[in-house]
Structures are given as C-alpha cells and as structure tokens.
Coordinates of C-alpha atoms in Angstrom, one line a residue:
M357 CA 111.2 84.1 80.0
T358 CA 110.4 83.7 83.6
E359 CA 110.4 87.2 84.9
I360 CA 110.7 90.7 83.6
T361 CA 112.3 93.8 85.2
K362 CA 111.8 97.5 84.7
D363 CA 115.1 97.8 82.7
M364 CA 114.1 95.3 80.0
T365 CA 113.0 96.6 76.6
I366 CA 109.4 96.4 75.4
G367 CA 110.7 94.6 72.2
D368 CA 112.6 91.9 74.2
I369 CA 109.4 91.2 76.2
L370 CA 107.2 91.1 73.2
D371 CA 109.6 88.9 71.3
A372 CA 109.7 86.4 74.3
D373 CA 105.9 86.4 74.7
S374 CA 103.7 88.3 72.3
A375 CA 100.7 87.8 74.5
T376 CA 102.1 90.3 76.9
A377 CA 101.1 93.0 74.4
V378 CA 97.7 93.3 76.1
F379 CA 99.3 94.7 79.3
F380 CA 101.0 97.5 77.3
L381 CA 97.8 98.2 75.4
E382 CA 95.9 98.4 78.7
M383 CA 98.2 101.1 79.9
G384 CA 97.7 103.2 76.8
M385 CA 100.8 102.2 74.8
H386 CA 99.1 101.6 71.4
C387 CA 102.2 102.0 69.3
L388 CA 103.9 98.7 70.0
G389 CA 104.9 98.2 66.4
C390 CA 106.9 101.4 66.3
P391 CA 110.7 100.8 66.4
H392 CA 111.1 103.5 69.0
S393 CA 108.6 102.0 71.4
R394 CA 110.2 98.5 71.1
G395 CA 113.5 100.0 72.2
E396 CA 112.1 101.7 75.3
T397 CA 112.5 100.0 78.7
V398 CA 109.4 99.2 80.7
E399 CA 110.4 102.0 83.1
Q400 CA 110.6 104.6 80.3
A401 CA 107.3 103.5 78.8
C402 CA 105.5 103.7 82.2
A403 CA 107.0 107.2 82.9
A404 CA 105.8 108.4 79.5
H405 CA 102.3 107.0 80.0
G406 CA 101.9 107.9 83.7
V407 CA 101.7 104.2 84.8
D408 CA 103.2 102.7 88.0
V409 CA 106.1 100.6 86.7
N410 CA 105.9 98.2 89.7
E411 CA 102.2 97.5 89.2
L412 CA 102.8 96.8 85.5
I413 CA 105.7 94.5 86.2
A414 CA 103.7 92.7 88.8
K415 CA 100.9 92.1 86.4
I416 CA 103.1 90.8 83.6
N417 CA 105.1 88.6 86.0
A418 CA 102.0 87.1 87.5
Y419 CA 100.8 86.3 83.9
L420 CA 104.2 84.7 83.1
A421 CA 104.2 82.7 86.3
A422 CA 100.8 81.3 85.7
K423 CA 101.8 79.9 82.3

C-alpha cells in the first residue's frame, strides 16, 4: 500500500499494514478488532471520534511513505 484515502476501510488499511493501528489507537479508536469498526471508512471513524480526517490521513501516509 502506498497511500490511503478517506474512503478506504479500516480493515483494508490494517490488513495491508498492521503497524498503522497505532494511528487509530491514538485517535481513540480502541475497538480495532470489532467487525463493525473494520468495515468503517477512515472518514466515518474520524467523524465518530471527532478527529480531522485530513490530519489522520496525512500522518498515516507520511508513515507509509517513510517505509
């Protein structure tokens, strides 16, 4: 995976690189193993947790680019 977008699901991102879990945990999303949360898009998860989707995407994409 080279870049994520706000319409990608949490599950797809975690399956591609499980180390990205830390970014979701930092935003308060502690239920990553829950089937419902894995099916949410990044945008949905950010809206539910009051997080700026663009900021989260930028952090994860910076991590992926540095790999």
